[in-house]
Amino acid sequence: MFGKPFVRTLISRSAENRTDRRRFLKAAGAAGLGVVGATYLGVQATSSASATGDAAAAEGAPSDAAVLNFALNLEYLEAEFYSLAVHGRGLPDDLTGGVGAQGAVSGGKKVMFHDKALHQFAKEIAGDEVAHVKFLRGALGEAAVSRPEIDLKDSFTAAARAAGLISEYQQFDPFANEKNFLLAAFLFEDVGVTAYKGAAPLITNKTFLDAAAGILAAEAYHAATIRTALFDRELGDAAAKISNARDTLDGPGDDDQGILLGNQANIVPADNNGICFGRSADRVLNVVYLNPGPVKEGGFFPKGVNGDIVASGGA
């Protein structure tokens, strides 16, 4: 599909360290790059890092591996949620180990889907999220972090109470029915899209950036599907409450959008230029930790995430 000159340029322009590049090429599969031989790629992958990458490291910017591991934590969360909802089981053990403390998953069960289309959508998304976990783990190799402890039970109740979906005495089970499932998925999907958008400027290697852009596109498709399903079920008010709750967690500004603008559909939460906003990693952690302050654990990750990027932002 790609000739040698194209791939040579692609690799030579990459800007992260040689170890990260070699891991990525191995995960992507040398044979998948068309007419270029594995020997050629192996030689190029061990070339020295570029001056741009060295400069970024000197300035203390997070490495590409750190950014991808941050994304892996979020993919663990989404993969567990969707796999449990669709199949009644989470990730297999061989996709959960790695660097850092490995944690268990609390909560979760198979959703009794009645809408055949929604069931198919959920199944497809579940497959994509598991594939993202596999891909990122493969790209990171031995540097991949393990799945942290994940709470899919009490965290949803806390989020629903904070959003005003339920009273302080009620419980929210995201796996109880299709409505609850969609509202829970809405919370995750929009955060996932903004997380990849916010992380893009931090990725220096063009090959890694291309992969991250591909995952971002998949997450955006997922989010649009969930937002459309919520709109079709006239759940705009509930979605607005979740959107407002996210806005109270992730710092100043009012960028988050529900699925309605006035009485019209708002499937794509974009600005006047048709551009969607992104969240920095610390603001993403504010949302998933369910805490507007500078903390390192809470919410869906009771003991925090694994890797180098672990702290949420503050006011």
PDB file of C-alpha atoms in Angstrom:
ATOM      1  CA  MET A   1       0.000   0.000   0.000  1.00  0.00           C
ATOM      2  CA  PHE A   2       2.863   2.406   0.875  1.00  0.00           C
ATOM      3  CA  GLY A   3       6.195   2.555  -0.915  1.00  0.00           C
ATOM      4  CA  LYS A   4       9.599   2.729   0.726  1.00  0.00           C
ATOM      5  CA  PRO A   5      10.065   6.508   0.304  1.00  0.00           C
ATOM      6  CA  PHE A   6       6.780   7.225   2.069  1.00  0.00           C
ATOM      7  CA  VAL A   7       7.507   4.989   5.048  1.00  0.00           C
ATOM      8  CA  ARG A   8      11.124   6.188   5.244  1.00  0.00           C
ATOM      9  CA  THR A   9       9.878   9.764   5.507  1.00  0.00           C
ATOM     10  CA  LEU A  10       7.217   8.812   8.033  1.00  0.00           C
ATOM     11  CA  ILE A  11       9.672   7.125  10.351  1.00  0.00           C
ATOM     12  CA  SER A  12      12.499   9.622   9.982  1.00  0.00           C
ATOM     13  CA  ARG A  13      10.132  12.463  10.873  1.00  0.00           C
ATOM     14  CA  SER A  14       8.974  10.761  14.062  1.00  0.00           C
ATOM     15  CA  ALA A  15      10.013  12.532  17.186  1.00  0.00           C
ATOM     16  CA  GLU A  16       9.947  10.104  20.068  1.00  0.00           C
ATOM     17  CA  ASN A  17      12.664   7.866  21.405  1.00  0.00           C
ATOM     18  CA  ARG A  18      13.866   4.786  19.593  1.00  0.00           C
ATOM     19  CA  THR A  19      12.358   2.376  22.131  1.00  0.00           C
ATOM     20  CA  ASP A  20       8.864   3.774  21.758  1.00  0.00           C
ATOM     21  CA  ARG A  21       9.187   3.758  17.958  1.00  0.00           C
ATOM     22  CA  ARG A  22      10.334   0.147  17.907  1.00  0.00           C
ATOM     23  CA  ARG A  23       7.448  -0.919  20.137  1.00  0.00           C
ATOM     24  CA  PHE A  24       4.931   0.810  17.929  1.00  0.00           C
ATOM     25  CA  LEU A  25       6.249  -0.665  14.712  1.00  0.00           C
ATOM     26  CA  LYS A  26       6.230  -4.112  16.261  1.00  0.00           C
ATOM     27  CA  ALA A  27       2.636  -3.675  17.430  1.00  0.00           C
ATOM     28  CA  ALA A  28       1.484  -2.244  14.121  1.00  0.00           C
ATOM     29  CA  GLY A  29       3.045  -5.170  12.299  1.00  0.00           C
ATOM     30  CA  ALA A  30       5.888  -4.676   9.847  1.00  0.00           C
ATOM     31  CA  ALA A  31       4.176  -6.907   7.290  1.00  0.00           C
ATOM     32  CA  GLY A  32       1.148  -4.611   7.322  1.00  0.00           C
ATOM     33  CA  LEU A  33       3.121  -1.767   5.765  1.00  0.00           C
ATOM     34  CA  GLY A  34       2.913  -3.114   2.245  1.00  0.00           C
ATOM     35  CA  VAL A  35       6.002  -3.589   0.139  1.00  0.00           C
ATOM     36  CA  VAL A  36       8.399  -2.463   2.854  1.00  0.00           C
ATOM     37  CA  GLY A  37      10.314  -5.385   4.358  1.00  0.00           C
ATOM     38  CA  ALA A  38      10.590  -6.115   8.050  1.00  0.00           C
ATOM     39  CA  THR A  39      14.381  -5.830   7.858  1.00  0.00           C
ATOM     40  CA  TYR A  40      14.176  -2.291   6.538  1.00  0.00           C
ATOM     41  CA  LEU A  41      11.758  -1.255   9.267  1.00  0.00           C
ATOM     42  CA  GLY A  42      13.852  -2.855  11.964  1.00  0.00           C
ATOM     43  CA  VAL A  43      16.920  -0.884  10.880  1.00  0.00           C
ATOM     44  CA  GLN A  44      15.023   2.391  10.697  1.00  0.00           C
ATOM     45  CA  ALA A  45      13.282   1.812  14.017  1.00  0.00           C
ATOM     46  CA  THR A  46      16.586   1.730  15.854  1.00  0.00           C
ATOM     47  CA  SER A  47      17.805   5.052  14.475  1.00  0.00           C
ATOM     48  CA  SER A  48      18.478   7.886  16.897  1.00  0.00           C
ATOM     49  CA  ALA A  49      15.725  10.154  18.175  1.00  0.00           C
ATOM     50  CA  SER A  50      15.211  13.479  16.473  1.00  0.00           C
ATOM     51  CA  ALA A  51      16.214  16.842  17.880  1.00  0.00           C
ATOM     52  CA  THR A  52      12.544  17.673  18.356  1.00  0.00           C
ATOM     53  CA  GLY A  53      12.051  14.683  20.624  1.00  0.00           C
ATOM     54  CA  ASP A  54      15.169  15.535  22.606  1.00  0.00           C
ATOM     55  CA  ALA A  55      13.961  19.093  23.075  1.00  0.00           C
ATOM     56  CA  ALA A  56      10.580  17.908  24.310  1.00  0.00           C
ATOM     57  CA  ALA A  57      12.208  15.563  26.807  1.00  0.00           C
ATOM     58  CA  ALA A  58      14.493  18.348  28.026  1.00  0.00           C
ATOM     59  CA  GLU A  59      11.512  20.582  28.674  1.00  0.00           C
ATOM     60  CA  GLY A  60       9.906  17.946  30.871  1.00  0.00           C
ATOM     61  CA  ALA A  61       6.996  17.236  28.539  1.00  0.00           C
ATOM     62  CA  PRO A  62       5.358  13.834  28.998  1.00  0.00           C
ATOM     63  CA  SER A  63       6.733  11.153  26.715  1.00  0.00           C
ATOM     64  CA  ASP A  64       4.577   9.572  24.074  1.00  0.00           C
ATOM     65  CA  ALA A  65       4.569   6.402  26.179  1.00  0.00           C
ATOM     66  CA  ALA A  66       3.187   8.371  29.139  1.00  0.00           C
ATOM     67  CA  VAL A  67       0.414   9.851  26.999  1.00  0.00           C
ATOM     68  CA  LEU A  68      -0.491   6.477  25.475  1.00  0.00           C
ATOM     69  CA  ASN A  69      -0.521   4.852  28.919  1.00  0.00           C
ATOM     70  CA  PHE A  70      -2.871   7.569  30.135  1.00  0.00           C
ATOM     71  CA  ALA A  71      -5.148   6.723  27.222  1.00  0.00           C
ATOM     72  CA  LEU A  72      -4.827   3.020  28.044  1.00  0.00           C
ATOM     73  CA  ASN A  73      -6.275   3.627  31.515  1.00  0.00           C
ATOM     74  CA  LEU A  74      -9.355   5.188  29.932  1.00  0.00           C
ATOM     75  CA  GLU A  75      -9.625   2.365  27.401  1.00  0.00           C
ATOM     76  CA  TYR A  76      -9.569  -0.162  30.240  1.00  0.00           C
ATOM     77  CA  LEU A  77     -12.524   1.664  31.787  1.00  0.00           C
ATOM     78  CA  GLU A  78     -14.549   1.771  28.575  1.00  0.00           C
ATOM     79  CA  ALA A  79     -13.680  -1.788  27.559  1.00  0.00           C
ATOM     80  CA  GLU A  80     -14.770  -3.163  30.931  1.00  0.00           C
ATOM     81  CA  PHE A  81     -18.007  -1.177  30.889  1.00  0.00           C
ATOM     82  CA  TYR A  82     -19.082  -2.217  27.407  1.00  0.00           C
ATOM     83  CA  SER A  83     -17.859  -5.804  27.654  1.00  0.00           C
ATOM     84  CA  LEU A  84     -19.792  -6.350  30.851  1.00  0.00           C
ATOM     85  CA  ALA A  85     -22.902  -4.673  29.426  1.00  0.00           C
ATOM     86  CA  VAL A  86     -22.852  -6.728  26.215  1.00  0.00           C
ATOM     87  CA  HIS A  87     -21.274 -10.036  27.219  1.00  0.00           C
ATOM     88  CA  GLY A  88     -21.626 -10.145  30.987  1.00  0.00           C
ATOM     89  CA  ARG A  89     -17.858 -10.494  31.381  1.00  0.00           C
ATOM     90  CA  GLY A  90     -14.918  -8.140  31.416  1.00  0.00           C
ATOM     91  CA  LEU A  91     -11.462  -8.225  29.883  1.00  0.00           C
ATOM     92  CA  PRO A  92      -9.551 -11.527  29.930  1.00  0.00           C
ATOM     93  CA  ASP A  93      -6.633 -11.776  32.339  1.00  0.00           C
ATOM     94  CA  ASP A  94      -4.047 -11.608  29.564  1.00  0.00           C
ATOM     95  CA  LEU A  95      -5.168  -8.049  28.770  1.00  0.00           C
ATOM     96  CA  THR A  96      -4.984  -6.629  32.294  1.00  0.00           C
ATOM     97  CA  GLY A  97      -1.414  -7.056  33.547  1.00  0.00           C
ATOM     98  CA  GLY A  98       1.513  -4.688  33.228  1.00  0.00           C
ATOM     99  CA  VAL A  99       3.360  -1.936  35.040  1.00  0.00           C
ATOM    100  CA  GLY A 100       1.790  -0.666  38.263  1.00  0.00           C
ATOM    101  CA  ALA A 101      -0.753  -2.096  40.651  1.00  0.00           C
ATOM    102  CA  GLN A 102      -3.301  -4.315  38.936  1.00  0.00           C
ATOM    103  CA  GLY A 103      -6.812  -3.834  40.267  1.00  0.00           C
ATOM    104  CA  ALA A 104     -10.135  -5.612  40.166  1.00  0.00           C
ATOM    105  CA  VAL A 105     -13.405  -4.369  38.664  1.00  0.00           C
ATOM    106  CA  SER A 106     -16.417  -3.951  40.928  1.00  0.00           C
ATOM    107  CA  GLY A 107     -19.942  -3.890  39.544  1.00  0.00           C
ATOM    108  CA  GLY A 108     -21.178  -4.657  36.089  1.00  0.00           C
ATOM    109  CA  LYS A 109     -23.456  -7.216  34.496  1.00  0.00           C
ATOM    110  CA  LYS A 110     -25.092  -8.003  31.178  1.00  0.00           C
ATOM    111  CA  VAL A 111     -27.760  -5.525  30.101  1.00  0.00           C
ATOM    112  CA  MET A 112     -31.049  -7.011  28.950  1.00  0.00           C
ATOM    113  CA  PHE A 113     -31.291  -5.274  25.598  1.00  0.00           C
ATOM    114  CA  HIS A 114     -34.693  -5.202  23.932  1.00  0.00           C
ATOM    115  CA  ASP A 115     -33.842  -2.837  21.095  1.00  0.00           C
ATOM    116  CA  LYS A 116     -32.015  -4.972  18.511  1.00  0.00           C
ATOM    117  CA  ALA A 117     -30.319  -1.993  16.890  1.00  0.00           C
ATOM    118  CA  LEU A 118     -29.024  -0.666  20.209  1.00  0.00           C
ATOM    119  CA  HIS A 119     -27.756  -4.128  21.085  1.00  0.00           C
ATOM    120  CA  GLN A 120     -25.807  -4.256  17.828  1.00  0.00           C
ATOM    121  CA  PHE A 121     -24.406  -0.764  18.419  1.00  0.00           C
ATOM    122  CA  ALA A 122     -23.289  -1.712  21.926  1.00  0.00           C
ATOM    123  CA  LYS A 123     -21.712  -4.930  20.693  1.00  0.00           C
ATOM    124  CA  GLU A 124     -19.747  -3.107  18.008  1.00  0.00           C
ATOM    125  CA  ILE A 125     -18.523  -0.462  20.445  1.00  0.00           C
ATOM    126  CA  ALA A 126     -17.500  -3.140  22.937  1.00  0.00           C
ATOM    127  CA  GLY A 127     -15.419  -4.825  20.254  1.00  0.00           C
ATOM    128  CA  ASP A 128     -13.734  -1.541  19.349  1.00  0.00           C
ATOM    129  CA  GLU A 129     -12.856  -0.732  22.960  1.00  0.00           C
ATOM    130  CA  VAL A 130     -11.288  -4.132  23.540  1.00  0.00           C
ATOM    131  CA  ALA A 131      -9.367  -3.692  20.285  1.00  0.00           C
ATOM    132  CA  HIS A 132      -8.088  -0.317  21.529  1.00  0.00           C
ATOM    133  CA  VAL A 133      -6.785  -1.978  24.688  1.00  0.00           C
ATOM    134  CA  LYS A 134      -5.017  -4.632  22.646  1.00  0.00           C
ATOM    135  CA  PHE A 135      -3.536  -2.095  20.264  1.00  0.00           C
ATOM    136  CA  LEU A 136      -2.215   0.267  22.927  1.00  0.00           C
ATOM    137  CA  ARG A 137      -0.795  -2.600  24.972  1.00  0.00           C
ATOM    138  CA  GLY A 138       0.938  -3.918  21.882  1.00  0.00           C
ATOM    139  CA  ALA A 139       2.327  -0.507  20.961  1.00  0.00           C
ATOM    140  CA  LEU A 140       3.640   0.071  24.475  1.00  0.00           C
ATOM    141  CA  GLY A 141       5.052  -3.427  24.934  1.00  0.00           C
ATOM    142  CA  GLU A 142       6.579  -4.014  28.350  1.00  0.00           C
ATOM    143  CA  ALA A 143       5.942  -0.366  29.246  1.00  0.00           C
ATOM    144  CA  ALA A 144       2.137  -0.866  29.181  1.00  0.00           C
ATOM    145  CA  VAL A 145       0.476  -0.178  32.509  1.00  0.00           C
ATOM    146  CA  SER A 146      -1.819  -2.712  34.093  1.00  0.00           C
ATOM    147  CA  ARG A 147      -5.535  -2.224  34.539  1.00  0.00           C
ATOM    148  CA  PRO A 148      -6.072  -0.163  37.703  1.00  0.00           C
ATOM    149  CA  GLU A 149      -8.883  -0.802  40.139  1.00  0.00           C
ATOM    150  CA  ILE A 150     -12.169   0.210  38.498  1.00  0.00           C
ATOM    151  CA  ASP A 151     -15.498   0.936  40.184  1.00  0.00           C
ATOM    152  CA  LEU A 152     -18.568   0.513  37.970  1.00  0.00           C
ATOM    153  CA  LYS A 153     -21.008   0.492  40.875  1.00  0.00           C
ATOM    154  CA  ASP A 154     -20.720   3.196  43.528  1.00  0.00           C
ATOM    155  CA  SER A 155     -19.086   5.619  41.106  1.00  0.00           C
ATOM    156  CA  PHE A 156     -22.139   5.723  38.861  1.00  0.00           C
ATOM    157  CA  THR A 157     -24.408   6.346  41.814  1.00  0.00           C
ATOM    158  CA  ALA A 158     -22.171   9.203  42.955  1.00  0.00           C
ATOM    159  CA  ALA A 159     -22.131  10.663  39.438  1.00  0.00           C
ATOM    160  CA  ALA A 160     -25.911  10.355  39.055  1.00  0.00           C
ATOM    161  CA  ARG A 161     -26.498  12.037  42.400  1.00  0.00           C
ATOM    162  CA  ALA A 162     -24.106  14.865  41.557  1.00  0.00           C
ATOM    163  CA  ALA A 163     -25.886  15.372  38.235  1.00  0.00           C
ATOM    164  CA  GLY A 164     -29.299  15.397  39.878  1.00  0.00           C
ATOM    165  CA  LEU A 165     -30.538  12.315  38.031  1.00  0.00           C
ATOM    166  CA  ILE A 166     -31.448  10.646  41.323  1.00  0.00           C
ATOM    167  CA  SER A 167     -31.904  11.720  44.928  1.00  0.00           C
ATOM    168  CA  GLU A 168     -29.227  11.289  47.579  1.00  0.00           C
ATOM    169  CA  TYR A 169     -31.013   8.164  48.819  1.00  0.00           C
ATOM    170  CA  GLN A 170     -31.332   6.394  45.476  1.00  0.00           C
ATOM    171  CA  GLN A 171     -28.938   4.088  43.632  1.00  0.00           C
ATOM    172  CA  PHE A 172     -28.077   4.229  39.938  1.00  0.00           C
ATOM    173  CA  ASP A 173     -27.392   0.947  38.171  1.00  0.00           C
ATOM    174  CA  PRO A 174     -26.069   1.585  34.638  1.00  0.00           C
ATOM    175  CA  PHE A 175     -26.717  -2.044  33.726  1.00  0.00           C
ATOM    176  CA  ALA A 176     -30.339  -2.156  34.903  1.00  0.00           C
ATOM    177  CA  ASN A 177     -31.932  -1.156  31.593  1.00  0.00           C
ATOM    178  CA  GLU A 178     -31.262   0.421  28.208  1.00  0.00           C
ATOM    179  CA  LYS A 179     -31.964   3.971  29.405  1.00  0.00           C
ATOM    180  CA  ASN A 180     -29.451   3.767  32.231  1.00  0.00           C
ATOM    181  CA  PHE A 181     -26.917   2.127  29.944  1.00  0.00           C
ATOM    182  CA  LEU A 182     -27.161   4.969  27.422  1.00  0.00           C
ATOM    183  CA  LEU A 183     -26.799   7.667  30.077  1.00  0.00           C
ATOM    184  CA  ALA A 184     -23.736   5.920  31.490  1.00  0.00           C
ATOM    185  CA  ALA A 185     -22.247   5.492  28.019  1.00  0.00           C
ATOM    186  CA  PHE A 186     -22.857   9.204  27.348  1.00  0.00           C
ATOM    187  CA  LEU A 187     -20.742  10.059  30.374  1.00  0.00           C
ATOM    188  CA  PHE A 188     -17.829   7.950  29.100  1.00  0.00           C
ATOM    189  CA  GLU A 189     -17.944   8.602  25.372  1.00  0.00           C
ATOM    190  CA  ASP A 190     -17.856  12.380  25.463  1.00  0.00           C
ATOM    191  CA  VAL A 191     -14.994  12.294  27.963  1.00  0.00           C
ATOM    192  CA  GLY A 192     -13.073   9.850  25.773  1.00  0.00           C
ATOM    193  CA  VAL A 193     -13.380  12.071  22.692  1.00  0.00           C
ATOM    194  CA  THR A 194     -12.225  15.195  24.522  1.00  0.00           C
ATOM    195  CA  ALA A 195      -9.357  13.259  26.126  1.00  0.00           C
ATOM    196  CA  TYR A 196      -7.884  12.218  22.779  1.00  0.00           C
ATOM    197  CA  LYS A 197      -8.438  15.712  21.373  1.00  0.00           C
ATOM    198  CA  GLY A 198      -6.595  17.212  24.339  1.00  0.00           C
ATOM    199  CA  ALA A 199      -3.759  14.685  24.158  1.00  0.00           C
ATOM    200  CA  ALA A 200      -3.035  15.186  20.464  1.00  0.00           C
ATOM    201  CA  PRO A 201      -0.725  18.209  20.906  1.00  0.00           C
ATOM    202  CA  LEU A 202       1.375  16.220  23.401  1.00  0.00           C
ATOM    203  CA  ILE A 203       2.207  13.409  20.989  1.00  0.00           C
ATOM    204  CA  THR A 204       5.439  14.145  19.150  1.00  0.00           C
ATOM    205  CA  ASN A 205       5.815  11.015  17.032  1.00  0.00           C
ATOM    206  CA  LYS A 206       3.860  11.299  13.779  1.00  0.00           C
ATOM    207  CA  THR A 207       3.186   7.563  13.636  1.00  0.00           C
ATOM    208  CA  PHE A 208       1.776   7.573  17.179  1.00  0.00           C
ATOM    209  CA  LEU A 209      -0.225  10.690  16.369  1.00  0.00           C
ATOM    210  CA  ASP A 210      -1.742   8.987  13.341  1.00  0.00           C
ATOM    211  CA  ALA A 211      -2.824   6.041  15.501  1.00  0.00           C
ATOM    212  CA  ALA A 212      -4.252   8.340  18.181  1.00  0.00           C
ATOM    213  CA  ALA A 213      -6.188  10.231  15.509  1.00  0.00           C
ATOM    214  CA  GLY A 214      -7.653   6.944  14.326  1.00  0.00           C
ATOM    215  CA  ILE A 215      -8.774   6.055  17.846  1.00  0.00           C
ATOM    216  CA  LEU A 216     -10.186   9.553  18.291  1.00  0.00           C
ATOM    217  CA  ALA A 217     -12.252   9.070  15.134  1.00  0.00           C
ATOM    218  CA  ALA A 218     -13.603   5.762  16.447  1.00  0.00           C
ATOM    219  CA  GLU A 219     -14.492   7.337  19.793  1.00  0.00           C
ATOM    220  CA  ALA A 220     -16.237  10.198  18.003  1.00  0.00           C
ATOM    221  CA  TYR A 221     -18.330   7.728  15.997  1.00  0.00           C
ATOM    222  CA  HIS A 222     -19.226   5.969  19.252  1.00  0.00           C
ATOM    223  CA  ALA A 223     -20.176   9.230  20.943  1.00  0.00           C
ATOM    224  CA  ALA A 224     -22.373  10.295  18.033  1.00  0.00           C
ATOM    225  CA  THR A 225     -24.135   6.936  18.101  1.00  0.00           C
ATOM    226  CA  ILE A 226     -24.860   7.235  21.821  1.00  0.00           C
ATOM    227  CA  ARG A 227     -25.946  10.857  21.525  1.00  0.00           C
ATOM    228  CA  THR A 228     -28.294   9.958  18.663  1.00  0.00           C
ATOM    229  CA  ALA A 229     -29.806   7.087  20.636  1.00  0.00           C
ATOM    230  CA  LEU A 230     -30.416   9.417  23.582  1.00  0.00           C
ATOM    231  CA  PHE A 231     -32.035  11.986  21.291  1.00  0.00           C
ATOM    232  CA  ASP A 232     -34.309   9.373  19.744  1.00  0.00           C
ATOM    233  CA  ARG A 233     -35.483   8.412  23.247  1.00  0.00           C
ATOM    234  CA  GLU A 234     -36.095  12.059  24.229  1.00  0.00           C
ATOM    235  CA  LEU A 235     -33.516  11.933  27.027  1.00  0.00           C
ATOM    236  CA  GLY A 236     -32.258  15.451  26.401  1.00  0.00           C
ATOM    237  CA  ASP A 237     -32.979  16.709  29.921  1.00  0.00           C
ATOM    238  CA  ALA A 238     -31.081  13.856  31.566  1.00  0.00           C
ATOM    239  CA  ALA A 239     -28.163  14.271  29.173  1.00  0.00           C
ATOM    240  CA  ALA A 240     -28.060  18.010  29.938  1.00  0.00           C
ATOM    241  CA  LYS A 241     -27.717  17.242  33.639  1.00  0.00           C
ATOM    242  CA  ILE A 242     -24.757  14.969  32.955  1.00  0.00           C
ATOM    243  CA  SER A 243     -23.185  17.585  30.705  1.00  0.00           C
ATOM    244  CA  ASN A 244     -23.581  20.269  33.367  1.00  0.00           C
ATOM    245  CA  ALA A 245     -22.087  17.979  35.984  1.00  0.00           C
ATOM    246  CA  ARG A 246     -19.018  17.396  33.826  1.00  0.00           C
ATOM    247  CA  ASP A 247     -18.658  21.150  33.438  1.00  0.00           C
ATOM    248  CA  THR A 248     -18.629  21.622  37.214  1.00  0.00           C
ATOM    249  CA  LEU A 249     -15.823  19.085  37.550  1.00  0.00           C
ATOM    250  CA  ASP A 250     -13.373  20.030  34.808  1.00  0.00           C
ATOM    251  CA  GLY A 251     -12.515  23.588  35.754  1.00  0.00           C
ATOM    252  CA  PRO A 252     -13.701  26.981  34.517  1.00  0.00           C
ATOM    253  CA  GLY A 253     -15.448  27.313  31.213  1.00  0.00           C
ATOM    254  CA  ASP A 254     -18.679  25.995  29.780  1.00  0.00           C
ATOM    255  CA  ASP A 255     -17.532  23.906  26.826  1.00  0.00           C
ATOM    256  CA  ASP A 256     -19.443  20.701  27.468  1.00  0.00           C
ATOM    257  CA  GLN A 257     -22.697  20.345  25.558  1.00  0.00           C
ATOM    258  CA  GLY A 258     -25.753  18.158  25.907  1.00  0.00           C
ATOM    259  CA  ILE A 259     -27.668  16.625  23.039  1.00  0.00           C
ATOM    260  CA  LEU A 260     -30.031  19.587  22.598  1.00  0.00           C
ATOM    261  CA  LEU A 261     -29.546  23.225  21.667  1.00  0.00           C
ATOM    262  CA  GLY A 262     -32.897  24.764  22.309  1.00  0.00           C
ATOM    263  CA  ASN A 263     -35.289  22.187  20.902  1.00  0.00           C
ATOM    264  CA  GLN A 264     -32.937  21.084  18.152  1.00  0.00           C
ATOM    265  CA  ALA A 265     -30.656  18.074  18.017  1.00  0.00           C
ATOM    266  CA  ASN A 266     -27.050  18.678  18.994  1.00  0.00           C
ATOM    267  CA  ILE A 267     -25.379  15.412  18.018  1.00  0.00           C
ATOM    268  CA  VAL A 268     -21.993  17.049  17.418  1.00  0.00           C
ATOM    269  CA  PRO A 269     -20.905  19.240  20.369  1.00  0.00           C
ATOM    270  CA  ALA A 270     -18.924  21.745  18.302  1.00  0.00           C
ATOM    271  CA  ASP A 271     -18.234  25.469  18.501  1.00  0.00           C
ATOM    272  CA  ASN A 272     -19.211  28.067  15.885  1.00  0.00           C
ATOM    273  CA  ASN A 273     -16.389  26.856  13.669  1.00  0.00           C
ATOM    274  CA  GLY A 274     -17.643  23.283  13.808  1.00  0.00           C
ATOM    275  CA  ILE A 275     -14.671  22.289  15.985  1.00  0.00           C
ATOM    276  CA  CYS A 276     -15.005  20.091  19.062  1.00  0.00           C
ATOM    277  CA  PHE A 277     -13.119  20.988  22.230  1.00  0.00           C
ATOM    278  CA  GLY A 278     -10.568  18.917  24.090  1.00  0.00           C
ATOM    279  CA  ARG A 279      -9.708  18.334  27.724  1.00  0.00           C
ATOM    280  CA  SER A 280      -6.217  18.258  29.164  1.00  0.00           C
ATOM    281  CA  ALA A 281      -5.309  15.053  30.981  1.00  0.00           C
ATOM    282  CA  ASP A 282      -5.680  16.620  34.428  1.00  0.00           C
ATOM    283  CA  ARG A 283      -9.185  17.827  33.551  1.00  0.00           C
ATOM    284  CA  VAL A 284     -10.133  14.409  32.229  1.00  0.00           C
ATOM    285  CA  LEU A 285      -9.058  13.019  35.582  1.00  0.00           C
ATOM    286  CA  ASN A 286     -11.250  15.589  37.357  1.00  0.00           C
ATOM    287  CA  VAL A 287     -14.225  14.017  35.611  1.00  0.00           C
ATOM    288  CA  VAL A 288     -13.363  10.338  36.069  1.00  0.00           C
ATOM    289  CA  TYR A 289     -12.241  10.939  39.663  1.00  0.00           C
ATOM    290  CA  LEU A 290     -15.546  12.801  40.188  1.00  0.00           C
ATOM    291  CA  ASN A 291     -13.687  15.566  41.989  1.00  0.00           C
ATOM    292  CA  PRO A 292     -13.058  19.185  40.928  1.00  0.00           C
ATOM    293  CA  GLY A 293      -9.948  19.426  43.084  1.00  0.00           C
ATOM    294  CA  PRO A 294      -6.321  18.302  42.689  1.00  0.00           C
ATOM    295  CA  VAL A 295      -6.486  14.637  43.682  1.00  0.00           C
ATOM    296  CA  LYS A 296      -4.913  11.379  42.537  1.00  0.00           C
ATOM    297  CA  GLU A 297      -7.769   8.930  43.022  1.00  0.00           C
ATOM    298  CA  GLY A 298     -11.525   8.601  43.325  1.00  0.00           C
ATOM    299  CA  GLY A 299     -14.683   7.967  41.350  1.00  0.00           C
ATOM    300  CA  PHE A 300     -14.224   5.331  38.671  1.00  0.00           C
ATOM    301  CA  PHE A 301     -10.586   4.816  39.722  1.00  0.00           C
ATOM    302  CA  PRO A 302     -10.702   4.423  43.522  1.00  0.00           C
ATOM    303  CA  LYS A 303      -6.923   4.026  43.776  1.00  0.00           C
ATOM    304  CA  GLY A 304      -6.049   6.223  40.825  1.00  0.00           C
ATOM    305  CA  VAL A 305      -4.780   5.406  37.360  1.00  0.00           C
ATOM    306  CA  ASN A 306      -1.442   3.799  36.543  1.00  0.00           C
ATOM    307  CA  GLY A 307       1.435   5.537  34.791  1.00  0.00           C
ATOM    308  CA  ASP A 308       3.088   8.944  34.982  1.00  0.00           C
ATOM    309  CA  ILE A 309      -0.032  11.083  34.467  1.00  0.00           C
ATOM    310  CA  VAL A 310      -2.130  10.557  37.575  1.00  0.00           C
ATOM    311  CA  ALA A 311      -3.124  13.910  39.134  1.00  0.00           C
ATOM    312  CA  SER A 312      -6.282  15.848  38.398  1.00  0.00           C
ATOM    313  CA  GLY A 313      -6.407  19.629  38.091  1.00  0.00           C
ATOM    314  CA  GLY A 314      -7.542  22.214  40.612  1.00  0.00           C
ATOM    315  CA  ALA A 315      -9.751  25.271  40.590  1.00  0.00           C
TER     316      ALA A 315
END
